[in-house]
Coordinates of C-alpha atoms in Angstrom, one line a residue:
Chain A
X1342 CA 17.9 -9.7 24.9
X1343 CA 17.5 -6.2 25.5
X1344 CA 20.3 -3.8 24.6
X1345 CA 21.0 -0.3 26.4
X1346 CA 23.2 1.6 23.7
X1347 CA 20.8 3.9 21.9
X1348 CA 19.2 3.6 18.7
X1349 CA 19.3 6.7 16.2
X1350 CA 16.8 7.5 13.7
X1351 CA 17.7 9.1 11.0
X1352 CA 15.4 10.9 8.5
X1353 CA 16.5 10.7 5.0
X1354 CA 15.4 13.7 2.5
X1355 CA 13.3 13.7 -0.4
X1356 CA 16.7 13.9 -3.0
X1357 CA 19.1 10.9 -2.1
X1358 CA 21.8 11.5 -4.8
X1359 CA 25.5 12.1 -5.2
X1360 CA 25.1 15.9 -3.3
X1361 CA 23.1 15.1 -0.1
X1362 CA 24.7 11.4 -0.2
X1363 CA 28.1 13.0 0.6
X1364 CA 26.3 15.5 3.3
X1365 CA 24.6 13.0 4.9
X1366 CA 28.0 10.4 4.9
X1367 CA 29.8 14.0 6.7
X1368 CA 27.0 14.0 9.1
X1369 CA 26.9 10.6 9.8
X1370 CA 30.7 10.3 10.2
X1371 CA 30.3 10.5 13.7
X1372 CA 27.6 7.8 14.5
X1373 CA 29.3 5.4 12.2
X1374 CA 32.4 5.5 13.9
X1375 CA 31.3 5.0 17.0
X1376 CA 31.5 1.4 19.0
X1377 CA 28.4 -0.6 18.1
X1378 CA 26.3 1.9 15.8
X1379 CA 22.6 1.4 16.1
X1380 CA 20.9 3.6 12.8
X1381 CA 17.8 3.7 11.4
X1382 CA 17.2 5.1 8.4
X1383 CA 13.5 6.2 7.9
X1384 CA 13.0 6.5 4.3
X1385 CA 9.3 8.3 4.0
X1386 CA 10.2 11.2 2.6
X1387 CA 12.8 9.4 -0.6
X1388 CA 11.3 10.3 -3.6
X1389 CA 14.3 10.5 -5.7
X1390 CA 17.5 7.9 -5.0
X1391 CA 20.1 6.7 -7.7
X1392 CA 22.9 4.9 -7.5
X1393 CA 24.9 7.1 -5.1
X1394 CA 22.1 6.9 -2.5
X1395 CA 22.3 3.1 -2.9
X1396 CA 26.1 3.4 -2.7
X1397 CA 25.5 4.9 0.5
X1398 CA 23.7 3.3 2.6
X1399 CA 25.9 0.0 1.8
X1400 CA 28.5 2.4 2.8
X1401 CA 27.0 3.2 5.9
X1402 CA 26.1 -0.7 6.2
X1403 CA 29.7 -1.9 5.9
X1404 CA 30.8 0.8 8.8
X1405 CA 28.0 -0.3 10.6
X1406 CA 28.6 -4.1 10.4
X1407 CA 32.7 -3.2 10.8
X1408 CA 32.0 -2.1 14.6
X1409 CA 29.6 -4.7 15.4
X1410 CA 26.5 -2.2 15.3
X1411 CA 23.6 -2.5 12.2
X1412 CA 22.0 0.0 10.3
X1413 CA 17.8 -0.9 9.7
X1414 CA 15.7 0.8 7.6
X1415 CA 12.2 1.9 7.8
X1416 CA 8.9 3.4 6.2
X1417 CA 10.2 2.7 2.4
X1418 CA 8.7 4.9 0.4
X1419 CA 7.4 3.3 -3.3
X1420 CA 10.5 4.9 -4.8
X1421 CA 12.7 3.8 -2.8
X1422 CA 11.7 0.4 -2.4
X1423 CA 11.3 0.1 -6.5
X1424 CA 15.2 1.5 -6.5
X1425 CA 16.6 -0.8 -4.0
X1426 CA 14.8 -3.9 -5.4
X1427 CA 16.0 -2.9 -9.3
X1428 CA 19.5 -2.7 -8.0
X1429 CA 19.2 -5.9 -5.7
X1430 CA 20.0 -3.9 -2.4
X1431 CA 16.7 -4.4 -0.5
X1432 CA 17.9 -7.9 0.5
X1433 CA 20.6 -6.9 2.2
X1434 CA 18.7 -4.5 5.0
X1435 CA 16.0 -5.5 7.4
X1436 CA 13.4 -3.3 6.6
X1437 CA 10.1 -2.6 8.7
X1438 CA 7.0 -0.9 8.6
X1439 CA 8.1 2.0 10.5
X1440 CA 10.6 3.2 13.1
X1441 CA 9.6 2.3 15.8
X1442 CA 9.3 -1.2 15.1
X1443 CA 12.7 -1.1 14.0
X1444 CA 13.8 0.7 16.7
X1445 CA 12.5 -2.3 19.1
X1446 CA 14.1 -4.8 16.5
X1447 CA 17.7 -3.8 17.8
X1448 CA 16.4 -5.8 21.4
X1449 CA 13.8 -8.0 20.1
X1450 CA 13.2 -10.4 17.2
X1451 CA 9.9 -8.8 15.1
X1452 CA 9.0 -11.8 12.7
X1453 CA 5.9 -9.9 12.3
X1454 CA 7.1 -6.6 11.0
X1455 CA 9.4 -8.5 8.7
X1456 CA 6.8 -10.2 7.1
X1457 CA 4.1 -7.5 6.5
X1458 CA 6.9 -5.7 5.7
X1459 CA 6.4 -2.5 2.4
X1460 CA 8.6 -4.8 0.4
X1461 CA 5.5 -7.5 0.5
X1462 CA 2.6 -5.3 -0.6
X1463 CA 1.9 -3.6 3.4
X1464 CA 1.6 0.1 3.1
X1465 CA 4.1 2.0 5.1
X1466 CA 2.8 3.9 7.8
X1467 CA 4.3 7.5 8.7
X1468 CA 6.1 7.6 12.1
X1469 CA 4.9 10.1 14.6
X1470 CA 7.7 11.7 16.9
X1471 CA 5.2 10.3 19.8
X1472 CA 5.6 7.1 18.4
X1473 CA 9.4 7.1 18.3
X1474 CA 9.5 8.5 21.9
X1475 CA 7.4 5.3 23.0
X1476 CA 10.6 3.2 20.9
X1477 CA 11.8 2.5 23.6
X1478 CA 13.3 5.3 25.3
X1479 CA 16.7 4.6 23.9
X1480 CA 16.2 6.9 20.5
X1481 CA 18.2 9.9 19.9
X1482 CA 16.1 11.4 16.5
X1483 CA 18.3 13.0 14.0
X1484 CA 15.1 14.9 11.4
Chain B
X1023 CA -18.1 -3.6 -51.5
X1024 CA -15.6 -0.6 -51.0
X1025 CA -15.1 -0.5 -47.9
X1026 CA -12.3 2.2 -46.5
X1027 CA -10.9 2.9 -43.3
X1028 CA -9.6 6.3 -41.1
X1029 CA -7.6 5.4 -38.1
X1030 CA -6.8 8.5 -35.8
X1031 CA -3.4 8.4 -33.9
X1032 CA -2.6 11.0 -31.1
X1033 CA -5.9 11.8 -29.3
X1034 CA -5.4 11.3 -25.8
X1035 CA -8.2 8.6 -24.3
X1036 CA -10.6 9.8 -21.2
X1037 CA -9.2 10.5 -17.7
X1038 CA -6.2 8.6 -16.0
X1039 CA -4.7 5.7 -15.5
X1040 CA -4.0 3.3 -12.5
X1041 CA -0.9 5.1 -12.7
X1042 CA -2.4 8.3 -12.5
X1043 CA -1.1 9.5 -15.5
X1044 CA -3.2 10.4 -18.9
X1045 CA -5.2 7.4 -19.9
X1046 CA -3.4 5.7 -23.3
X1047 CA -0.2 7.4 -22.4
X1048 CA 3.4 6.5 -20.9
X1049 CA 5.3 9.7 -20.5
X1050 CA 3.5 12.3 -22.7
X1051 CA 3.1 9.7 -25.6
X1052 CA 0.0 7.7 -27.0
X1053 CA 0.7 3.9 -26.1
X1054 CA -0.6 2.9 -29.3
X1055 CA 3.3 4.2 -31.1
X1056 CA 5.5 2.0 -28.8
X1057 CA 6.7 -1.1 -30.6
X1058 CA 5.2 -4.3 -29.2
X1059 CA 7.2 -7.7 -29.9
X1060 CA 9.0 -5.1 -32.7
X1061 CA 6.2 -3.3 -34.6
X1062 CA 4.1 -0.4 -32.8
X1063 CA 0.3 -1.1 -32.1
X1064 CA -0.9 0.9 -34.6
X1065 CA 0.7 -0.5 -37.6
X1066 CA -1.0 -3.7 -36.1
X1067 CA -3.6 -2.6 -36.5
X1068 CA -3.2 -1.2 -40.2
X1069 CA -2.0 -4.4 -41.0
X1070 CA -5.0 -6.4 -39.6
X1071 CA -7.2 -3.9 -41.8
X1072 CA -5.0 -4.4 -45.3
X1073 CA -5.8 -8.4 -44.7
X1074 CA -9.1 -8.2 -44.0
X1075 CA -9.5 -6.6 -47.7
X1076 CA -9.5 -2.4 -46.6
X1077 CA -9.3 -0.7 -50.2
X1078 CA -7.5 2.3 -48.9
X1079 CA -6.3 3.0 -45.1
X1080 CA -5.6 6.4 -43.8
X1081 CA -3.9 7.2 -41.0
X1082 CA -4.6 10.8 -39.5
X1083 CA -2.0 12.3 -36.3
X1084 CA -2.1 14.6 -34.1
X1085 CA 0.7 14.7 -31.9
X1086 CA 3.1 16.4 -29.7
X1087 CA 6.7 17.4 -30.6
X1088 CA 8.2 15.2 -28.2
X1089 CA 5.7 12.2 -29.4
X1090 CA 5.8 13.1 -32.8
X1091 CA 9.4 11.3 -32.7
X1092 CA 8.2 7.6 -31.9
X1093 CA 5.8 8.0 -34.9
X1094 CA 6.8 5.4 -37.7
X1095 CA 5.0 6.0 -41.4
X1096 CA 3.1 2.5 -41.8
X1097 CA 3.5 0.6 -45.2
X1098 CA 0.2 0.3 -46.9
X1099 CA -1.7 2.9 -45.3
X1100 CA -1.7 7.0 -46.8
X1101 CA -0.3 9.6 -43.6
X1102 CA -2.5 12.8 -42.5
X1103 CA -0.5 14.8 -40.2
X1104 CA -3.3 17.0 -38.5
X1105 CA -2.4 20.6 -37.4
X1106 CA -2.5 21.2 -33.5
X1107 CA -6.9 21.1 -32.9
X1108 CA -6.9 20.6 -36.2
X1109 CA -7.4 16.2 -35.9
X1110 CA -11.1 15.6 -36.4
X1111 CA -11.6 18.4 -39.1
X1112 CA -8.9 16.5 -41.0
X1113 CA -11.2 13.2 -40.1
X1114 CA -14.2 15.2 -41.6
X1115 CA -12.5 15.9 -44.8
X1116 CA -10.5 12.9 -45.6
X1117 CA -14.1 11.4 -45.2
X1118 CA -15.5 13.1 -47.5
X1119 CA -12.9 12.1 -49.8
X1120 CA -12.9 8.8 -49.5
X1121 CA -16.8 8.6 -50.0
X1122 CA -15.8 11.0 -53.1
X1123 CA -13.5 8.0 -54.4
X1124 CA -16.1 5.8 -54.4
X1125 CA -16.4 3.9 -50.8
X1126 CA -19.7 2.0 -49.7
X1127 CA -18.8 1.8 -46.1
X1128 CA -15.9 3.8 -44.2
X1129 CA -14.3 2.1 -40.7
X1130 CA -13.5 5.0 -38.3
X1131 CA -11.5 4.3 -35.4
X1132 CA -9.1 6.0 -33.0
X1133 CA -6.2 3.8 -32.0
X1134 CA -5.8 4.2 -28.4
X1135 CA -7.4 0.5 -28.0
X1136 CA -5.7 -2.7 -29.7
X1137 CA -8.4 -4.8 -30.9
X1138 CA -8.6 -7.9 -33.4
X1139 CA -12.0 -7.0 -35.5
X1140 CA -13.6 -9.6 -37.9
X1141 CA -14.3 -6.5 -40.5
X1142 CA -16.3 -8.9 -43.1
X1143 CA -18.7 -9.5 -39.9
X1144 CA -18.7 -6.0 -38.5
X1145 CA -20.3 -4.5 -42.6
X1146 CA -21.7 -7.5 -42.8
X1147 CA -23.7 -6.3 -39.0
X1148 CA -24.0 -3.0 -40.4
X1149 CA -25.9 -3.6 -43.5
X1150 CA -28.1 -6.2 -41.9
X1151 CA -29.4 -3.9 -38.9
X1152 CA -29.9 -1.1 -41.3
X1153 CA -27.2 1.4 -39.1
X1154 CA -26.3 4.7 -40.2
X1155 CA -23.6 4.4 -37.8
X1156 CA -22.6 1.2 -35.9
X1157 CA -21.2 1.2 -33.1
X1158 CA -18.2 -1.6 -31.6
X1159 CA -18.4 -2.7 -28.0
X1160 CA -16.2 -5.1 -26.0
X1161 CA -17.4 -8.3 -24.5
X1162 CA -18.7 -6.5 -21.6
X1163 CA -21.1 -4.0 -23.8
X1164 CA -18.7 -1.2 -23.1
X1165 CA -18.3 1.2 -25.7
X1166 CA -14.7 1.0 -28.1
X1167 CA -13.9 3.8 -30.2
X1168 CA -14.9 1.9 -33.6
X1169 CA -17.3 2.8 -35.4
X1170 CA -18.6 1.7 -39.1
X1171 CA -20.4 4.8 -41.2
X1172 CA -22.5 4.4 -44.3
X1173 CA -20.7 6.7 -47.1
X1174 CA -24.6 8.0 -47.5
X1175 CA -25.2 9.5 -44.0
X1176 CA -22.1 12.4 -44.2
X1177 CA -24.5 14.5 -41.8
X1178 CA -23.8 11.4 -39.2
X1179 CA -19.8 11.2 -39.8
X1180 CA -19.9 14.9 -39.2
X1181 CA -21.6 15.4 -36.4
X1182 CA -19.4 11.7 -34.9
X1183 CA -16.5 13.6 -36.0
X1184 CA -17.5 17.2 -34.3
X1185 CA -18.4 15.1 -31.0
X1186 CA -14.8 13.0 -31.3
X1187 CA -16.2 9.9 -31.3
X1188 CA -18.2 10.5 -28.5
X1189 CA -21.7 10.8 -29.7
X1190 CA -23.5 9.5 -32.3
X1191 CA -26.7 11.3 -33.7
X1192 CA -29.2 8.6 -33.7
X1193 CA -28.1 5.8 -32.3
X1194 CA -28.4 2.3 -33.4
X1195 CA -27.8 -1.3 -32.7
X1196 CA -24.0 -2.0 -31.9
X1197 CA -21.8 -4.6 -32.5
X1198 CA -20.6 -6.6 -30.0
X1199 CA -16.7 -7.7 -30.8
X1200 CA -16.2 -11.7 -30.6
X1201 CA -12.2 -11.2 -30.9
X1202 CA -9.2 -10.1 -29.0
X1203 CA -9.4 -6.2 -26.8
X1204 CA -6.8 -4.7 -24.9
X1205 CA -7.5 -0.7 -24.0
X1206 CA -4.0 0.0 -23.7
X1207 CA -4.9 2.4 -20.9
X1208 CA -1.4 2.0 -19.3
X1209 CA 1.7 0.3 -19.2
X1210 CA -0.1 -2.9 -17.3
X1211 CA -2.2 -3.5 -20.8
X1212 CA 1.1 -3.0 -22.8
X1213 CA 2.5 -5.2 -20.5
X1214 CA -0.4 -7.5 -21.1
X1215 CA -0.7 -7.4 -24.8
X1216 CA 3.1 -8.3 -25.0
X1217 CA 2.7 -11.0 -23.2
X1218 CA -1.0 -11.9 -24.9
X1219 CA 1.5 -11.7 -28.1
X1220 CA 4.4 -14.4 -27.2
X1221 CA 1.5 -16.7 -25.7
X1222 CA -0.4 -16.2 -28.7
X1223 CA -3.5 -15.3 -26.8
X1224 CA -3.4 -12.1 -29.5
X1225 CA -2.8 -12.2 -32.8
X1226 CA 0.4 -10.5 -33.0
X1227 CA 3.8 -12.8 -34.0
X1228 CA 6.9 -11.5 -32.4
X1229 CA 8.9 -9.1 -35.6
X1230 CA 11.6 -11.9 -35.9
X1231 CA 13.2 -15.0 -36.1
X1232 CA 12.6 -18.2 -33.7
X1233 CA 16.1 -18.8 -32.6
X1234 CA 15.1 -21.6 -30.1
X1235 CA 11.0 -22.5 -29.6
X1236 CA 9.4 -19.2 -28.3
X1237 CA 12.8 -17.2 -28.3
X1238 CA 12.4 -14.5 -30.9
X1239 CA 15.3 -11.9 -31.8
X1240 CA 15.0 -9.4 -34.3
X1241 CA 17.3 -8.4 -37.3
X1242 CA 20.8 -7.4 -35.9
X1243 CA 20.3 -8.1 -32.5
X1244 CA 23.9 -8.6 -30.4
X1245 CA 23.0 -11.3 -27.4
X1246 CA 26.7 -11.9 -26.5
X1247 CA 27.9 -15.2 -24.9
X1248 CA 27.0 -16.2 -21.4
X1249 CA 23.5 -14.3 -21.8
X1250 CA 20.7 -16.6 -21.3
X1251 CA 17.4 -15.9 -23.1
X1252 CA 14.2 -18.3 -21.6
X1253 CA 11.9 -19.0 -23.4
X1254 CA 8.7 -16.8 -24.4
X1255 CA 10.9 -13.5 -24.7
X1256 CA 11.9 -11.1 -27.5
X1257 CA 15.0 -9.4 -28.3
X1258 CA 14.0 -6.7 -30.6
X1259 CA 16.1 -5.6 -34.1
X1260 CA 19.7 -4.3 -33.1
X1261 CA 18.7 -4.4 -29.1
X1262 CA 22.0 -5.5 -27.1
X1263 CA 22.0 -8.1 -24.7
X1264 CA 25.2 -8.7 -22.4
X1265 CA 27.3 -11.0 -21.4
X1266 CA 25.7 -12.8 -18.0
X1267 CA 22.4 -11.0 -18.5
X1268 CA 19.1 -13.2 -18.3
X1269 CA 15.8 -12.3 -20.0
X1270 CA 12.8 -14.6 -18.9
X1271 CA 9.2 -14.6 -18.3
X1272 CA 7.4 -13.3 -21.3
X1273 CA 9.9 -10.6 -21.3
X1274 CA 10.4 -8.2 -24.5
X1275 CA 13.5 -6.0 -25.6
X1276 CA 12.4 -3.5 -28.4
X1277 CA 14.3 -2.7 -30.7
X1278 CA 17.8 -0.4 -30.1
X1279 CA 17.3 -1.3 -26.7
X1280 CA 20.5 -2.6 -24.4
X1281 CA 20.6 -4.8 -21.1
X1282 CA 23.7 -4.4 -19.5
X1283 CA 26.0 -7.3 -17.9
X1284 CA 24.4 -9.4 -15.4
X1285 CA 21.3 -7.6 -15.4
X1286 CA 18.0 -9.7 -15.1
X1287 CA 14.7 -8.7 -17.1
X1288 CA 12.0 -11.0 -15.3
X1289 CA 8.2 -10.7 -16.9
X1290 CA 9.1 -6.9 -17.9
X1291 CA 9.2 -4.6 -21.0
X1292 CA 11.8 -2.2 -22.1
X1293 CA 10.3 0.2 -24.2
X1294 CA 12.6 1.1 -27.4
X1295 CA 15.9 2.7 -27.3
X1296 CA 16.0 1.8 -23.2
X1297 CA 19.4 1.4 -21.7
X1298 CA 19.3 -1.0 -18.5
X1299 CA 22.4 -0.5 -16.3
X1300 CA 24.6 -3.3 -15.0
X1301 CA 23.4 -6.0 -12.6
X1302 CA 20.1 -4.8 -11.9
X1303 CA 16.6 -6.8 -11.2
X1304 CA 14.1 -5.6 -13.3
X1305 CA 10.8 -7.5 -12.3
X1306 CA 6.6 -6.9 -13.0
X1307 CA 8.0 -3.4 -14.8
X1308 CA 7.4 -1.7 -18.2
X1309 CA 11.4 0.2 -18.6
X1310 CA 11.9 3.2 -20.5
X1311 CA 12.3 7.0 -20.9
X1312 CA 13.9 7.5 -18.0
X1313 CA 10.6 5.9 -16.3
X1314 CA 10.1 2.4 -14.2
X1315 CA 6.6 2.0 -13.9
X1316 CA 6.4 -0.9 -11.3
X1317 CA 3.1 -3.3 -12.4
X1318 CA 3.2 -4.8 -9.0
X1319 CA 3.1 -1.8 -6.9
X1320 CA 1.6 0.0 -9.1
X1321 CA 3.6 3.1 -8.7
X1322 CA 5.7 5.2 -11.8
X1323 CA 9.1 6.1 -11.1
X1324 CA 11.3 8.4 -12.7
X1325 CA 14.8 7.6 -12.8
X1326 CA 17.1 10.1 -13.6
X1327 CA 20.3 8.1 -13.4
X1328 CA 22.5 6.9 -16.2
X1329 CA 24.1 4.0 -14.4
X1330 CA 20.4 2.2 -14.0
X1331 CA 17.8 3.6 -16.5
X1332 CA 18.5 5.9 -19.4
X1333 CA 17.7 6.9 -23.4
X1334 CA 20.0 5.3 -25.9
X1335 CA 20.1 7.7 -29.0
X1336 CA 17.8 7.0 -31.7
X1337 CA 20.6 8.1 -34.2
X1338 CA 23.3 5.1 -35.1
X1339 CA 26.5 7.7 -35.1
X1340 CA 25.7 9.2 -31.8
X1341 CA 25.3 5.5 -30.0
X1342 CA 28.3 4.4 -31.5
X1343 CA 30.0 7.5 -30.5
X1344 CA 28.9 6.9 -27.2
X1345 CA 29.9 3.6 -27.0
X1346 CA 33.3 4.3 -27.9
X1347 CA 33.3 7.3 -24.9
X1348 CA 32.4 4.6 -22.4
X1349 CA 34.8 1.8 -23.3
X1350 CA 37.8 4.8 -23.3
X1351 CA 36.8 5.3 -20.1
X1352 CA 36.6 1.8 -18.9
X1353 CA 39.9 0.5 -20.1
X1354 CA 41.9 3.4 -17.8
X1355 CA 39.9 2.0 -15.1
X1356 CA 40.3 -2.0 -15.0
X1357 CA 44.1 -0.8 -15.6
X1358 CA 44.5 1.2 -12.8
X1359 CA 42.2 -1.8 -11.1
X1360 CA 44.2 -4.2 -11.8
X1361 CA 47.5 -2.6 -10.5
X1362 CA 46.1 -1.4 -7.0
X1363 CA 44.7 -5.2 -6.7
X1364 CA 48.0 -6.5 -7.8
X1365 CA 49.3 -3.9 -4.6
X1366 CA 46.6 -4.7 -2.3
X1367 CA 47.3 -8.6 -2.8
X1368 CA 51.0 -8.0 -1.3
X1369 CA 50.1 -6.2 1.6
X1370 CA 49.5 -7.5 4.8
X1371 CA 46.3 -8.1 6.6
X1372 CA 44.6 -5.2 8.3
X1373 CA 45.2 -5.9 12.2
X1374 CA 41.0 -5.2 12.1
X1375 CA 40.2 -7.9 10.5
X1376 CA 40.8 -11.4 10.9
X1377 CA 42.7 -13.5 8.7
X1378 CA 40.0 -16.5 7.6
X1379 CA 41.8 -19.5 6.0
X1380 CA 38.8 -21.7 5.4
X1381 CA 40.9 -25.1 6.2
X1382 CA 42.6 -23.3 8.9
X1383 CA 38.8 -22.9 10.3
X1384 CA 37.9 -26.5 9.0
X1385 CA 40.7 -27.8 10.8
X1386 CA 39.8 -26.4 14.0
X1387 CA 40.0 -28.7 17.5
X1388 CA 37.5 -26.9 18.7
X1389 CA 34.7 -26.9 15.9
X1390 CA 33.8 -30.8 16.1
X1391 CA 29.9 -29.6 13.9
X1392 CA 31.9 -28.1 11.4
X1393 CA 34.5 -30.4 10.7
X1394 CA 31.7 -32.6 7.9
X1395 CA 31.8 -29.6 5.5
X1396 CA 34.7 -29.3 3.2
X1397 CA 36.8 -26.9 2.6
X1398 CA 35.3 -24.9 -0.2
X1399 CA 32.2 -24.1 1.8
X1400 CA 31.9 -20.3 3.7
X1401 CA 29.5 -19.5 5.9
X1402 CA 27.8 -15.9 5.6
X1403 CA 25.8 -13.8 7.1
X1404 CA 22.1 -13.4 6.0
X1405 CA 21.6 -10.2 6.3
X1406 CA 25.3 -8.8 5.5
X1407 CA 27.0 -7.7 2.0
X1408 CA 29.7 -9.7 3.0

């Protein structure tokens, strides 16, 4: 099944708290209310998250999932991954290795990168821009 | 034979951790002052001395301001508080008092390890092999920061003292230990030692009472009704457990510590005076100030937010004041809850979103496959919140 609405990557910052939650909802705003969002959330850089980072991705997840579309998220950092398992969020996202891969999971079924995924003990790569260009051509990065 | 003892609390151990913070320390503090299964390793270790026949025990610290507060005075044992640098002088001196007083033999260790010693064997080592100073090693022959000194040889206790344990000046034969070692290096040996503890692989009982076999809770613990407690855990004294909360796994709650509704402790630790927030998974973790050190990734994170991980006060007014603070500001809430749920429920559907009956859906000409479940049944969607 391949899919030809595009796929945006989103890089989240090192602080993911109440502040930059509610800049990053305002810039989002747009993508989220669009028909069939595609978003991936590379979260390499997370160092710090709490409880209103959490509060928004599931935010951005429920706008997401209202319009059909699906938000995915990508290179966990340790933090983050310790923060979304403690407050039993990590289940509820498909999370890969790295962009890219999760990029190509909006048009193809990765088993693979779901199993070896950071959650599991795999260290997460960091995703070059070359390697997001080679996504599949569909990827609008938002750094 | 008078045999004394001088057990030195506060000097950091060598290099770091898997976590890569200072070895023997969580946070800044020596691992050895943290409760484990409600009393801290070091008075374990004072205790394991006083029964093995020690005449007189001192305990000499060094330690930091924001350290110095986890320190509990030890019954049975005489307390040295050392000046800043100042640590192995003291050692040096209280010593040479104790030979002064009269002791044959003097036991000199630092408690960064936590180790079960069979003393009577150790002098009885000593005095065979002629030692001035005898060294302790683990199982492996790797060297432990015990050491037993003949009261005669001060020139050897001065110079182990001036080379902190480090260096002896002649060396002799050492003594390889037969019984229980845990280096406490990080928060995986804590981890391990508390679970050593409530499987009884170490010799140190849980501080209270056996409310169900291996269930342990301390004086003045709250575990309200509808928390579940499986057995080998500990509920330390005055800890809080809440309603729809599970511990399990070799889990331990020290003491003043509070896990929040519906939150799960699975093979973790929360370090005293820890507050958990509400329906969280804590798994493979050591918990506390303001710190989630993850044993399975092996990674430290600091959490600075109150709603998951925070410090409860250590003084009884100021946690009760808070306590009242939070329910004042929780009752305003579920009431103004409660009414816009009572308005919600009266309004009509949003045009968005389908109205799902689930007979309506069971009863459906069209879904013949569906028709066998009953009604109570809902299908979801794996990966959805929904």
């Amino acid at each position: 099944m391949e899919t030809s609405r595009p796929v945006v990557v989103k890089r989240m910052p090192e602080r993911l708290k109440l502040k930059q939650a509610r800049a990053l909802l305002r810039e989002l705003q747009p993508i989220l209310t669009s028909d069939r969002p595609q978003l991936v959330f590379d979260m390499s850089q997370v160092r710090h998250l709490d409880a209103a980072g959490v509060d928004m991705l599931l935010h951005c997840m429920r706008e997401t999932m209202k319009r059909d579309g699906d938000l995915k998220l990508a290179s966990l950092s340790e933090q983050a991954a310790v923060i979304l398992e403690l407050t039993r969020t990590d289940r509820l996202f498909e999370i890969y290795n790295n962009a890219a891969d999760a990029m190509r999971s909006f048009s193809h079924f990765m088993p693979a990168a779901m199993r070896h995924g950071p959650l599991h003990g795999a260290t997460a790569p960091e995703v070059s821009s070359s390697e997001q260009k080679a996504g599949n051509g569909q990827a609008q990065i938002a750094a | 034979m008078d045999i004394r003892a001088i057990l030195l609390v506060g000097p950091p151990g060598e290099g770091e951790n898997a976590f890569r913070t200072p070895a023997e320390t969580i946070a800044g503090t020596p691992i050895s002052l943290f409760d484990v299964l409600g009393k801290p390793v070091f008075h374990r270790m004072v205790q394991q001395m006083s029964r093995w026949g020690v005449n007189a025990i001192t305990v000499v610290s060094e330690l930091s301001p924001a350290s110095a507060d986890w320190f509990q005075k030890p019954a049975g044992a005489r307390h040295m508080e050392a000046g800043t640098e100042q640590l192995w002088r003291v050692a040096e001196n209280v010593f040479a008092e104790q030979v002064h007083a009269g002791a044959e033999a003097v036991l000199a260790l630092r408690v960064g390890p936590y180790l079960e010693l069979n003393v009577d064997e150790l002098i009885q080592f000593h005095c065979d092999q002629r030692n001035r100073v005898t060294q302790v090693v683990d199982g492996g022959g790797e060297a432990l920061p015990v050491f037993v000194l003949s009261a005669s040889r001060r020139n050897d206790a001065a110079y182990l003292f001036r080379h902190q344990l480090q260096a002896m000046r002649v060396p002799g034969s050492k003594y390889r230990l037969s019984g229980y070692c845990n280096r406490l290096r990080d928060a995986a040996d804590l981890r391990r030692l508390a679970v050593d503890g409530l499987l009884e692989n170490a010799a140190i009982p849980p501080a209270g009472r056996q409310v169900k076999p291996g269930v342990w809770v301390g004086d003045g613990a709250r575990i309200q009704r509808g928390a579940r407690l499986l057995a080998p855990a500990f509920i330390g004294r005055r800890s809080k457990v809440r309603s729809a909360a599970v511990v399990t796994r070799c889990s331990s709650v020290e003491h003043h510590s509070e896990v929040d509704c519906g939150t799960v402790i699975e093979n973790s630790t929360l370090l005293p005076y820890t507050y958990v927030g509400a329906g969280l998974d804590a798994n493979h973790a050591v918990l506390g100030l303001k710190r989630l050190t993850h044993l399975r990734r092996g990674v430290e994170v600091e959490i600075s937010d109150p709603k998951l991980l925070s410090v409860r006060s250590s003084s009884a007014p100021m946690r009760t004041l808070a306590s009242a603070v939070s329910l004042t500001g929780f009752l305003p809430l579920q009431l103004l809850r409660g009414l816009f749920s009572r308005n919600s429920a009266g309004r009509e559907p949003s045009p968005s979103l389908p109205s799902c009956n689930p007979s309506e859906l069971a009863s459906e000409p069209g879904a013949g496959g569906e028709r066998e479940f009953s009604t109570d049944l809902v299908v979801a969607r794996r990966y959805g919140d929904q």
